[in-house]
PDB file of N, CA, C and O in Angstrom:
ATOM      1  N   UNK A   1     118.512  92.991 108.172  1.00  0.00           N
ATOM      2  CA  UNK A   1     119.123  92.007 107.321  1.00  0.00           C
ATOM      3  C   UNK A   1     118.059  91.153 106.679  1.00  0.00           C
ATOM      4  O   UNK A   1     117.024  90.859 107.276  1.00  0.00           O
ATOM      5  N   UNK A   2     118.276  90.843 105.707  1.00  0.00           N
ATOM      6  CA  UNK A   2     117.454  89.994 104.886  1.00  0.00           C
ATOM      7  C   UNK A   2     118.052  88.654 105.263  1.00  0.00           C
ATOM      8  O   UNK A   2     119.240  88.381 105.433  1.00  0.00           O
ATOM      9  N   UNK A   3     116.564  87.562 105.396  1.00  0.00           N
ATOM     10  CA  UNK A   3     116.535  86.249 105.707  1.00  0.00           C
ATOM     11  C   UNK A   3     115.988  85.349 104.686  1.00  0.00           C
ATOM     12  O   UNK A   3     115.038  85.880 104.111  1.00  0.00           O
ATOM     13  N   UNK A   4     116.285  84.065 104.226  1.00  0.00           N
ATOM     14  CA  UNK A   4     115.585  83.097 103.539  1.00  0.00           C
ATOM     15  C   UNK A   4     114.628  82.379 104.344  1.00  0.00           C
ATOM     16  O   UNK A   4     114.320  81.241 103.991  1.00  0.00           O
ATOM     17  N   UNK A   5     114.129  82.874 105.350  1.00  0.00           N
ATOM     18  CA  UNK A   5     112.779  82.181 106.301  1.00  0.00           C
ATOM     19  C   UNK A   5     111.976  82.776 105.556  1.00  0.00           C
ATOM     20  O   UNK A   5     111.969  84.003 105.453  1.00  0.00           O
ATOM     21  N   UNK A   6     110.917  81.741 104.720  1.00  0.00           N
ATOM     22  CA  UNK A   6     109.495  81.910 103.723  1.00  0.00           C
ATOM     23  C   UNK A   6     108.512  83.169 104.590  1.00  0.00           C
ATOM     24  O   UNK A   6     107.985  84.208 104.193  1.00  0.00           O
ATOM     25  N   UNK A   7     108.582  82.427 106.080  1.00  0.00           N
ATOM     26  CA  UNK A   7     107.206  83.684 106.716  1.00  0.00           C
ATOM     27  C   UNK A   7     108.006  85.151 107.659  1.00  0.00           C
ATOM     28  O   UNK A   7     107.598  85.618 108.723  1.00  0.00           O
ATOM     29  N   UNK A   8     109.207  85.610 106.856  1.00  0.00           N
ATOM     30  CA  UNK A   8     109.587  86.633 107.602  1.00  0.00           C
ATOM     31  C   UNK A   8     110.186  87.370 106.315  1.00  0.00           C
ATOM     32  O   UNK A   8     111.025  86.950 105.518  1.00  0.00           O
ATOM     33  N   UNK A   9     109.314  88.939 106.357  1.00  0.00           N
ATOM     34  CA  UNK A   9     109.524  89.601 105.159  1.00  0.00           C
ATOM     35  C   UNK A   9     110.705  90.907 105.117  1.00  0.00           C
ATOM     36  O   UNK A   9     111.134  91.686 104.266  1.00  0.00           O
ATOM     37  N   UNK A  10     110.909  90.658 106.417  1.00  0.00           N
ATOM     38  CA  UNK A  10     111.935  91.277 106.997  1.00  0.00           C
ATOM     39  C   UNK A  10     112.270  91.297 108.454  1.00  0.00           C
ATOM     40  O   UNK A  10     111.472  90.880 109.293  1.00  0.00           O
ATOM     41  N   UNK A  11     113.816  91.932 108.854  1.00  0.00           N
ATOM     42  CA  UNK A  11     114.122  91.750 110.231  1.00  0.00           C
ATOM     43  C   UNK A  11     114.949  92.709 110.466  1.00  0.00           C
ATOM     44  O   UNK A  11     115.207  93.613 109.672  1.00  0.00           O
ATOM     45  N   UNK A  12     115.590  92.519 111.979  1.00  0.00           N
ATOM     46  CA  UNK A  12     116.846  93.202 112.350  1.00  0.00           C
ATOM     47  C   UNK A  12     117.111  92.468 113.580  1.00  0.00           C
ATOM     48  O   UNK A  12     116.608  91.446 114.046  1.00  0.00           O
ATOM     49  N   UNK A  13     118.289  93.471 114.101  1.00  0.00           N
ATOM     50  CA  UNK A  13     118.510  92.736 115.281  1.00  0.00           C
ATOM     51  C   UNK A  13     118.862  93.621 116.446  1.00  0.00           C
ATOM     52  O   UNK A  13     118.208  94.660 116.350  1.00  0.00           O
ATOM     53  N   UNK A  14     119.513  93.621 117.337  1.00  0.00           N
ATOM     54  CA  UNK A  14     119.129  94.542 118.702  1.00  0.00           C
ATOM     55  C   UNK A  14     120.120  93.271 119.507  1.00  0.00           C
ATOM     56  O   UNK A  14     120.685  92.209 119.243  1.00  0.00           O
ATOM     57  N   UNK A  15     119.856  94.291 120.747  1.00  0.00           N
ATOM     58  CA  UNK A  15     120.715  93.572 122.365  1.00  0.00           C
ATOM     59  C   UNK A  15     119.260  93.417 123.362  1.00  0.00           C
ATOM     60  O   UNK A  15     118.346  94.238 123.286  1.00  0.00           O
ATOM     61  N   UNK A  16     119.239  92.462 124.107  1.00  0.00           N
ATOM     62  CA  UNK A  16     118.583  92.801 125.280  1.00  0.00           C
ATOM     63  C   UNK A  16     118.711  92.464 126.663  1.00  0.00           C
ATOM     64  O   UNK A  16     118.723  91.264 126.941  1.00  0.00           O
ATOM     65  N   UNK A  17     118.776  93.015 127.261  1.00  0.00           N
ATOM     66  CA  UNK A  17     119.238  92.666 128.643  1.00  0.00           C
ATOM     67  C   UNK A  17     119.344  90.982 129.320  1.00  0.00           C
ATOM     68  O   UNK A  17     118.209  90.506 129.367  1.00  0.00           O
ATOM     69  N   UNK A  18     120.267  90.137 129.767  1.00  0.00           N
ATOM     70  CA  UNK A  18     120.485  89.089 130.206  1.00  0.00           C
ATOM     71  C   UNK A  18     120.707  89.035 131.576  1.00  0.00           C
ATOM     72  O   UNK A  18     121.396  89.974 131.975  1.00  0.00           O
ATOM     73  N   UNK A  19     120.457  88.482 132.174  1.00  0.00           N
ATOM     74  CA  UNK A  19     120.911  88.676 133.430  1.00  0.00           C
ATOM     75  C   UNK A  19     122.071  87.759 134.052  1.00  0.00           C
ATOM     76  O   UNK A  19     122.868  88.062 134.941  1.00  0.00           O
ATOM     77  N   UNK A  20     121.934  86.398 133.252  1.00  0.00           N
ATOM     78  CA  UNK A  20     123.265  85.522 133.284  1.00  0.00           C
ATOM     79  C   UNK A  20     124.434  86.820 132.327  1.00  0.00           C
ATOM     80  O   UNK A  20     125.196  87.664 132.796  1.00  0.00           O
ATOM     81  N   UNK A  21     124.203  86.566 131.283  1.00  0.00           N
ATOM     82  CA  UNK A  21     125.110  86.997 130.329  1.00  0.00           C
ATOM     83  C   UNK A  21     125.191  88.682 129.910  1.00  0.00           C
ATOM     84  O   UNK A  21     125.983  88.983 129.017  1.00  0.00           O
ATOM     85  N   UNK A  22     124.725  89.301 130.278  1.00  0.00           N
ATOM     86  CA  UNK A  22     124.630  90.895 130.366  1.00  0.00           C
ATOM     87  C   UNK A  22     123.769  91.209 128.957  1.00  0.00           C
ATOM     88  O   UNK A  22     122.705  91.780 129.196  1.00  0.00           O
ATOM     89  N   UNK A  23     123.946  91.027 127.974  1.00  0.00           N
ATOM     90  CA  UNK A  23     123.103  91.063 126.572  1.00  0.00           C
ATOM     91  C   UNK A  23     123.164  89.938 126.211  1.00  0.00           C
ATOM     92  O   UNK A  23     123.844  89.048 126.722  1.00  0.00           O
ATOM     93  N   UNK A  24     122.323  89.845 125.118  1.00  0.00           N
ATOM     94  CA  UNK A  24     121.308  88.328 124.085  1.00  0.00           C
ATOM     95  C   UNK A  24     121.128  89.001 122.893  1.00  0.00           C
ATOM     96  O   UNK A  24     120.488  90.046 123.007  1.00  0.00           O
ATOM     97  N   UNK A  25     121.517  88.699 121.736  1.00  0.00           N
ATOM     98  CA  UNK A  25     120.863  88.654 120.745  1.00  0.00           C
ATOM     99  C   UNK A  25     119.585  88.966 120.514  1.00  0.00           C
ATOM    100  O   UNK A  25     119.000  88.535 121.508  1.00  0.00           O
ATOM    101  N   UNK A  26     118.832  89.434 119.834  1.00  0.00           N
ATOM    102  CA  UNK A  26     117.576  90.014 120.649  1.00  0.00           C
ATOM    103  C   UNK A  26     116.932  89.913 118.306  1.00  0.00           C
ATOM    104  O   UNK A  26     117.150  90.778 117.457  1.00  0.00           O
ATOM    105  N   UNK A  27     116.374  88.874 118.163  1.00  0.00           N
ATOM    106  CA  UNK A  27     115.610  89.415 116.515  1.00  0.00           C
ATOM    107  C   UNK A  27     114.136  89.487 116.443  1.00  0.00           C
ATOM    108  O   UNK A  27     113.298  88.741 116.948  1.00  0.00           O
ATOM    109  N   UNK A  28     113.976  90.678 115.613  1.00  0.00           N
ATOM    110  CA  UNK A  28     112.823  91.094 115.707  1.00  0.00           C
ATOM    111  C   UNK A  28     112.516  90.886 114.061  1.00  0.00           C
ATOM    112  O   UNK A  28     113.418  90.978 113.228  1.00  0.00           O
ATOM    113  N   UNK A  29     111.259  90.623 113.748  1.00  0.00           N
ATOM    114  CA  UNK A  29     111.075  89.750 112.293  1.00  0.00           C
ATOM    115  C   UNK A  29     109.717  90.383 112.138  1.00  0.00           C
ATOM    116  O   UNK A  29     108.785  90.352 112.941  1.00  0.00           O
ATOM    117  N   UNK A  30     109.785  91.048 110.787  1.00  0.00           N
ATOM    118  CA  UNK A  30     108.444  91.550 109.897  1.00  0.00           C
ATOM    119  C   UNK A  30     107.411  90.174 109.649  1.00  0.00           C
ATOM    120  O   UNK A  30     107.909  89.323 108.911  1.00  0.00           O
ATOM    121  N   UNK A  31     106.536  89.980 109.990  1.00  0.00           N
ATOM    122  CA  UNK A  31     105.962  88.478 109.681  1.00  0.00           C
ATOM    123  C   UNK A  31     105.114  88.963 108.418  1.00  0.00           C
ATOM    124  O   UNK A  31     104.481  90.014 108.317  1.00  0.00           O
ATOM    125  N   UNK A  32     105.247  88.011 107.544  1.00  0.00           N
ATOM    126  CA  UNK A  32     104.747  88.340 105.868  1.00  0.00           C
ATOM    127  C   UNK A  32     103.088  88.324 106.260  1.00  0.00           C
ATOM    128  O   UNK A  32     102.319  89.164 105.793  1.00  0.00           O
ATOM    129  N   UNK A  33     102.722  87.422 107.034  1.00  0.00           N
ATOM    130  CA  UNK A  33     100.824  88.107 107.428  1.00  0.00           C
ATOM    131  C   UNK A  33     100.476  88.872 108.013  1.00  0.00           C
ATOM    132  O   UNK A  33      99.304  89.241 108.072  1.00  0.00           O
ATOM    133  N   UNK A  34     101.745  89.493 108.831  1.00  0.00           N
ATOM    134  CA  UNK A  34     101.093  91.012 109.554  1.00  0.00           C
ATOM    135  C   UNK A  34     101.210  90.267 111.437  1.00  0.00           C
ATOM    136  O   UNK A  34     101.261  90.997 112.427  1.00  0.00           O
ATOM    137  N   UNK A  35     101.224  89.022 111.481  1.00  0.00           N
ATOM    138  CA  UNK A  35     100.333  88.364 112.647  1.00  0.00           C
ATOM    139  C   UNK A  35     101.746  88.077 113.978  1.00  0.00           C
ATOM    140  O   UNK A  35     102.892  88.259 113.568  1.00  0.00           O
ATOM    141  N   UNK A  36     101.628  87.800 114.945  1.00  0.00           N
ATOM    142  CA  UNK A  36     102.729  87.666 115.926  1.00  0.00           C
ATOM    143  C   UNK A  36     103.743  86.630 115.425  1.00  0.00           C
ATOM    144  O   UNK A  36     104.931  86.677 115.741  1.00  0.00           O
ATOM    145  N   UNK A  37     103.283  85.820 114.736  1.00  0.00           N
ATOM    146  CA  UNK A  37     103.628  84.388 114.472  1.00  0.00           C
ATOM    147  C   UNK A  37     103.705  83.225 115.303  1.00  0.00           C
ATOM    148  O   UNK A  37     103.423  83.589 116.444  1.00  0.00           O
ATOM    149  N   UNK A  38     103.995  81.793 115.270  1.00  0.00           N
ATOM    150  CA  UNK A  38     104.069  80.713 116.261  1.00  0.00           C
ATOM    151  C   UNK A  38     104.756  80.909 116.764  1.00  0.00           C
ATOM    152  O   UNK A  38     105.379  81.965 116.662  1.00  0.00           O
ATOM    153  N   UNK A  39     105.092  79.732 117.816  1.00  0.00           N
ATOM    154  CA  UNK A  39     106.587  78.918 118.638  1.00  0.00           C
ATOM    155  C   UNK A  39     106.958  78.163 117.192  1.00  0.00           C
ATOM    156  O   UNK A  39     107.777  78.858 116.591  1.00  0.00           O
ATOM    157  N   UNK A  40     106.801  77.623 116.861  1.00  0.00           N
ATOM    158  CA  UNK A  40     107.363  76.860 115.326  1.00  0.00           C
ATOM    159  C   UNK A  40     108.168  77.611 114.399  1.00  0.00           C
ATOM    160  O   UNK A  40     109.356  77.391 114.166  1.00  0.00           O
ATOM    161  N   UNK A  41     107.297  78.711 113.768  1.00  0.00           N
ATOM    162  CA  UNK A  41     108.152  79.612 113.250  1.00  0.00           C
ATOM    163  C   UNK A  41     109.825  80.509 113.569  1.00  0.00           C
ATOM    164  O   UNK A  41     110.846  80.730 112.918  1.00  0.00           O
ATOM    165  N   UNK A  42     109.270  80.829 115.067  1.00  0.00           N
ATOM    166  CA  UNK A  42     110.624  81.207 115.850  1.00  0.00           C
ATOM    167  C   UNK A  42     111.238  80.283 116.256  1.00  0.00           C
ATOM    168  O   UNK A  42     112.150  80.561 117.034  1.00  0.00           O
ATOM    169  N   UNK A  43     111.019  78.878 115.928  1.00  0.00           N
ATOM    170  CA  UNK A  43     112.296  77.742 115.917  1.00  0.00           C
ATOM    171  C   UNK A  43     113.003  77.967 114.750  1.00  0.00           C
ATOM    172  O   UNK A  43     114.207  78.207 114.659  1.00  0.00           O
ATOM    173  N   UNK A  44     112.087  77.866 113.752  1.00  0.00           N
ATOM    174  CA  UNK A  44     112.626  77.564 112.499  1.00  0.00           C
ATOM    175  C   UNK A  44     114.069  79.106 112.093  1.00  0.00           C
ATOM    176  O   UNK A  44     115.139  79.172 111.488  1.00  0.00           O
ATOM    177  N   UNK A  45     113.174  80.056 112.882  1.00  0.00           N
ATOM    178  CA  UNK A  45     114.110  81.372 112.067  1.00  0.00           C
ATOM    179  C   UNK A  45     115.439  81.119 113.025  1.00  0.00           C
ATOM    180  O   UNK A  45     116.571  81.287 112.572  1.00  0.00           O
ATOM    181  N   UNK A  46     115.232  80.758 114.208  1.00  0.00           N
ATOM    182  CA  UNK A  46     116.402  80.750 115.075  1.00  0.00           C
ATOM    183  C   UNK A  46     117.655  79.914 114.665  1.00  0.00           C
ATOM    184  O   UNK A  46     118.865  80.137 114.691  1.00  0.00           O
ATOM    185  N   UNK A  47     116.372  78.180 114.026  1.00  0.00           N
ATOM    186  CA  UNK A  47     117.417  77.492 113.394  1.00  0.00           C
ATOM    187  C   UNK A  47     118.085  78.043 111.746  1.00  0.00           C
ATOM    188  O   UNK A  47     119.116  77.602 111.239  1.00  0.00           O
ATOM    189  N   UNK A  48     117.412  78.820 111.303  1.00  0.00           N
ATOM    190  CA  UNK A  48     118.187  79.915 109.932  1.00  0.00           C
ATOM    191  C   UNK A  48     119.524  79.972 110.437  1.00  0.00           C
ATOM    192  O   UNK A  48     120.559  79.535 109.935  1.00  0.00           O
ATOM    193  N   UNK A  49     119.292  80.722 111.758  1.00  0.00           N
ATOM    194  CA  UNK A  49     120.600  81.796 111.972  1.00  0.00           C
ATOM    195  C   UNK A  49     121.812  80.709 112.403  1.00  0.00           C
ATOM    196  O   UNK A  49     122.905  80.644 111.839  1.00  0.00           O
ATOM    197  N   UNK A  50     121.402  79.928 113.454  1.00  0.00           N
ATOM    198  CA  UNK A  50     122.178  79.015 113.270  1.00  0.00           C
ATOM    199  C   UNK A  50     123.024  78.091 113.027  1.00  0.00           C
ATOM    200  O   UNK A  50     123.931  77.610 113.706  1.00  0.00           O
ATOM    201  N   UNK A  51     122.488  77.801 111.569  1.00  0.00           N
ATOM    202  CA  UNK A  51     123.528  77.024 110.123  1.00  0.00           C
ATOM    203  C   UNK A  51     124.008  78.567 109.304  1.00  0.00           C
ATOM    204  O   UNK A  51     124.324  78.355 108.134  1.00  0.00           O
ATOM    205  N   UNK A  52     124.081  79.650 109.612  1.00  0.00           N
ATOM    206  CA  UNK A  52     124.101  80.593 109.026  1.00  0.00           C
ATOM    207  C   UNK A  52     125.104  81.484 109.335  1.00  0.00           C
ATOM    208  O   UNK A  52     125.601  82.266 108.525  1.00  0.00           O
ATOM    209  N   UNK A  53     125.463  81.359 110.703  1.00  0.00           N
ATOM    210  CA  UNK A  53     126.390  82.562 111.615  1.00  0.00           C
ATOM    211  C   UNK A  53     126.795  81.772 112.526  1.00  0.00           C
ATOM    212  O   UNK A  53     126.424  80.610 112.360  1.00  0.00           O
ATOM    213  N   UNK A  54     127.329  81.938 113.298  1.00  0.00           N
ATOM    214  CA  UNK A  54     128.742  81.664 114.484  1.00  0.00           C
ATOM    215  C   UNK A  54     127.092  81.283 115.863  1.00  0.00           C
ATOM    216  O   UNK A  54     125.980  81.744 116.122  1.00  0.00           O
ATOM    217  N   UNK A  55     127.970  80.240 116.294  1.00  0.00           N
ATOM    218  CA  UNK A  55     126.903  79.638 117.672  1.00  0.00           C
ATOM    219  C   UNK A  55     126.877  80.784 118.153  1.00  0.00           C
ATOM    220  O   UNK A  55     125.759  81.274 117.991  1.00  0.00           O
ATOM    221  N   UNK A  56     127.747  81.623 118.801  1.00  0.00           N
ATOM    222  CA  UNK A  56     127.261  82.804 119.896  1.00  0.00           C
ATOM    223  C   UNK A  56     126.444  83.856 119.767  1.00  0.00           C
ATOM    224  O   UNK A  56     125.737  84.438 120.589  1.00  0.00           O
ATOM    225  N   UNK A  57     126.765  84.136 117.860  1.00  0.00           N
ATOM    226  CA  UNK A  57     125.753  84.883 117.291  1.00  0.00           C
ATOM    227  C   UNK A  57     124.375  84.604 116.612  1.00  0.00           C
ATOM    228  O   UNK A  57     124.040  85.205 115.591  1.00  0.00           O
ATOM    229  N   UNK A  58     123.565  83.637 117.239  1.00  0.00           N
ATOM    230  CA  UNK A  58     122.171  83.242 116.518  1.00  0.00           C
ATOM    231  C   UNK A  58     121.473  84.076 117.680  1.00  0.00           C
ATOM    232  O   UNK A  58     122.018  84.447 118.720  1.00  0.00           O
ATOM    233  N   UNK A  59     119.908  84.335 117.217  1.00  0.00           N
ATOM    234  CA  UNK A  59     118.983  84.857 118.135  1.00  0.00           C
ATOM    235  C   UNK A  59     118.466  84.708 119.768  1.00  0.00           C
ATOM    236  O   UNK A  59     117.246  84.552 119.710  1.00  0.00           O
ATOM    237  N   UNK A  60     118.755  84.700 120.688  1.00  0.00           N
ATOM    238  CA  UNK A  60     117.994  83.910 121.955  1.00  0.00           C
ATOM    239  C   UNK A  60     116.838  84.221 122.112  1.00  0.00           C
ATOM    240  O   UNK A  60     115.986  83.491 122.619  1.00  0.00           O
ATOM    241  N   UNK A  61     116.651  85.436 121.661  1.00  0.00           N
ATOM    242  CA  UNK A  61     115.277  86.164 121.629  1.00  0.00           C
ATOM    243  C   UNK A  61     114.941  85.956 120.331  1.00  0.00           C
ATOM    244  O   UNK A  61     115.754  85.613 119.472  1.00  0.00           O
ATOM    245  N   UNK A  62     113.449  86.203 120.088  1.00  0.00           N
ATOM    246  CA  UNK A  62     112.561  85.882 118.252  1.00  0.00           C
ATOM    247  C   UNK A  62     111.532  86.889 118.653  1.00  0.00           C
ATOM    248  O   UNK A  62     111.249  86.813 119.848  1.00  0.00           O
ATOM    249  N   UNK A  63     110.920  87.774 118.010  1.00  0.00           N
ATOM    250  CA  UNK A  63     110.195  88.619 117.978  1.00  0.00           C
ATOM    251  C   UNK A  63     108.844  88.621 116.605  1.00  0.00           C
ATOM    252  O   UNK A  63     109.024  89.156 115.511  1.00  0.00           O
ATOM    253  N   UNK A  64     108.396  88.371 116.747  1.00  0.00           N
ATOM    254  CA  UNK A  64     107.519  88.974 115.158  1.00  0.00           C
ATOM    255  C   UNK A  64     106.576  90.068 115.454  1.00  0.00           C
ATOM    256  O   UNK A  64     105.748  89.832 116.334  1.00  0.00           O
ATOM    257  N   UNK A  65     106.554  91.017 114.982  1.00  0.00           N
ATOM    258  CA  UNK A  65     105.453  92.007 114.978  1.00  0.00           C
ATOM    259  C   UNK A  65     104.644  92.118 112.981  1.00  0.00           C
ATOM    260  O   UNK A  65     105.065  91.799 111.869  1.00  0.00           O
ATOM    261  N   UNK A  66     103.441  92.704 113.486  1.00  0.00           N
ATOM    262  CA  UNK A  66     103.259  92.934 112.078  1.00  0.00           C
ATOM    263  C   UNK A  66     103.793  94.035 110.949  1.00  0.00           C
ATOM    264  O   UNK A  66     103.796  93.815 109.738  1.00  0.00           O
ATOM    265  N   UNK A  67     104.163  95.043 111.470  1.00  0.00           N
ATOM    266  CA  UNK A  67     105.033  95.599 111.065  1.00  0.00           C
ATOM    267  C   UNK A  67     106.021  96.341 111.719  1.00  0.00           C
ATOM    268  O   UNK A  67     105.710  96.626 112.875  1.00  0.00           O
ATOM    269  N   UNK A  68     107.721  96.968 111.139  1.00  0.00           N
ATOM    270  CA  UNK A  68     108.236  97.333 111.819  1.00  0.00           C
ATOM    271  C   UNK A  68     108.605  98.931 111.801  1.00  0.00           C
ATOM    272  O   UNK A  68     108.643  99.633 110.790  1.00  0.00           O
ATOM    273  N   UNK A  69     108.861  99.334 113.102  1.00  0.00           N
ATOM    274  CA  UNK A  69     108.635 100.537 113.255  1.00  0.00           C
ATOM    275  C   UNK A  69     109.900 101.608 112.304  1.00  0.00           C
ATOM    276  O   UNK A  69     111.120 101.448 112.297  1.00  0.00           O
ATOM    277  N   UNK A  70     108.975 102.833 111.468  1.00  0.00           N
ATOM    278  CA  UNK A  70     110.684 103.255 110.893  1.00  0.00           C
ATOM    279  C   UNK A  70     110.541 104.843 111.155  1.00  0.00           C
ATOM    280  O   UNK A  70     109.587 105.474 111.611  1.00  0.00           O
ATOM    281  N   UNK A  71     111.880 105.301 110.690  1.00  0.00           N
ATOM    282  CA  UNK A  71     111.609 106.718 110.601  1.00  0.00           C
ATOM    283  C   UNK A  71     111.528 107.319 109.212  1.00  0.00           C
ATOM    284  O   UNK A  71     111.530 106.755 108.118  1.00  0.00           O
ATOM    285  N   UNK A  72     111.455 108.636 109.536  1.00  0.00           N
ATOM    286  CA  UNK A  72     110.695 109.231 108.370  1.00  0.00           C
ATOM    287  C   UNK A  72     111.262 109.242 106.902  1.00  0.00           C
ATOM    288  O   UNK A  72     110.731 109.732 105.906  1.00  0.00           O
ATOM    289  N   UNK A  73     112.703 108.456 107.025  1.00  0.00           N
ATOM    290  CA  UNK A  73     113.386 108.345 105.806  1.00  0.00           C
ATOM    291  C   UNK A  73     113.472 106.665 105.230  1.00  0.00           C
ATOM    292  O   UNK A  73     113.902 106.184 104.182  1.00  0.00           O
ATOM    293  N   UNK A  74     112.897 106.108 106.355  1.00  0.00           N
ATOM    294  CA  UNK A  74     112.417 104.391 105.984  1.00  0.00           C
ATOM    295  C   UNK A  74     113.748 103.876 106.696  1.00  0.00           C
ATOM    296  O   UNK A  74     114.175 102.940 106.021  1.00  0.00           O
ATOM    297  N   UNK A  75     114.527 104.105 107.736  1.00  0.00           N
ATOM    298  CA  UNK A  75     115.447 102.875 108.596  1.00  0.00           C
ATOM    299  C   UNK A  75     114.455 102.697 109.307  1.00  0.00           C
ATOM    300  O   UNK A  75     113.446 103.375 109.505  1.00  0.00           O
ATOM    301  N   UNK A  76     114.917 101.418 109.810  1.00  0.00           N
ATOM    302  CA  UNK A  76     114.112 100.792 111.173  1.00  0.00           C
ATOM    303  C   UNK A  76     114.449 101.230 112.480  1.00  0.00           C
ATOM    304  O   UNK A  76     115.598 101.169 112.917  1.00  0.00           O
ATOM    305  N   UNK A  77     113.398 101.709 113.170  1.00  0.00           N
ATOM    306  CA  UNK A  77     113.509 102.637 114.383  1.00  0.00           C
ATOM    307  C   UNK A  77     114.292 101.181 115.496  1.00  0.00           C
ATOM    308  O   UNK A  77     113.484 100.417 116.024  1.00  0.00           O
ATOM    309  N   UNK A  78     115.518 100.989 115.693  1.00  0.00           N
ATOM    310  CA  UNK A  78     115.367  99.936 116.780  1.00  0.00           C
ATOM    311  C   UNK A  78     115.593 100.365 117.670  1.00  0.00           C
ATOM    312  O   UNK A  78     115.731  99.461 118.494  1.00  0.00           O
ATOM    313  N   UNK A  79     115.803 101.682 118.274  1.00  0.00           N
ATOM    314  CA  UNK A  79     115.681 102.099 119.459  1.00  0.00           C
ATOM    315  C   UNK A  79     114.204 101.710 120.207  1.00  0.00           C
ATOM    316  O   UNK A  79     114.137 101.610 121.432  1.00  0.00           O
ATOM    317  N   UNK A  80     113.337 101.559 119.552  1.00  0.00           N
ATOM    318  CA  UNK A  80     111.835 101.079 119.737  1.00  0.00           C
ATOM    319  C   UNK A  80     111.927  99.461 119.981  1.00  0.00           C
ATOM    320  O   UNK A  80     111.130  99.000 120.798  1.00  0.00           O
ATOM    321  N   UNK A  81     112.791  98.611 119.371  1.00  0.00           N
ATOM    322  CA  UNK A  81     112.768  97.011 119.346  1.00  0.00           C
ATOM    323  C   UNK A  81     113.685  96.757 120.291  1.00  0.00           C
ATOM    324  O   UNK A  81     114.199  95.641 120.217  1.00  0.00           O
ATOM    325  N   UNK A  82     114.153  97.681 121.431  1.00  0.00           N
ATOM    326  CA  UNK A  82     115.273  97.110 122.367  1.00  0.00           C
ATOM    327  C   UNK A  82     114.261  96.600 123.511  1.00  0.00           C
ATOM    328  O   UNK A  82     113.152  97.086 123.733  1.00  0.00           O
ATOM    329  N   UNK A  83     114.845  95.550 124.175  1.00  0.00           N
ATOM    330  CA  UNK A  83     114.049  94.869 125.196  1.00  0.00           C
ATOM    331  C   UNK A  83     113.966  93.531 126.050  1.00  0.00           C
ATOM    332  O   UNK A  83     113.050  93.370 126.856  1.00  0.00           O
TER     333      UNK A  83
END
């Protein structure tokens, strides 16, 4: 899904294991420098989702990698981003 967060050039999203709650929201975010990104940044994208979607559905998890993994026709592999 495409986001209006300036330092995330892309994303998706995924489940990941909870142990209170059985799954979490789980987002994993293309960072526009390539780089892991801050704690700041993954406030800010968390607070995106936030004013954006339903309380139960914002991120608990924030991820940035520098790029994201795809297959050979260009989807995003998220069988690779589960975790």
């Amino acid at each position: 899904f495409v986001v209006s967060v300036p330092v995330v050039r892309e994303s998706t999203a995924t489940g990941a294991a909870d142990p209170i709650g059985g799954q979490v929201v789980k987002a994993t975010g293309w960072h526009r420098n390539g780089t892991r990104g801050t704690e700041a940044q993954e406030k800010e994208f968390q607070t995106y989702f936030k004013t954006s979607t339903a309380q139960y559905n914002y991120p608990r998890i924030v991820e940035f990698r520098g790029e994201l993994p795809r297959t050979i026709s260009g989807k995003i592999r998220r069988v690779e981003l589960k975790g």
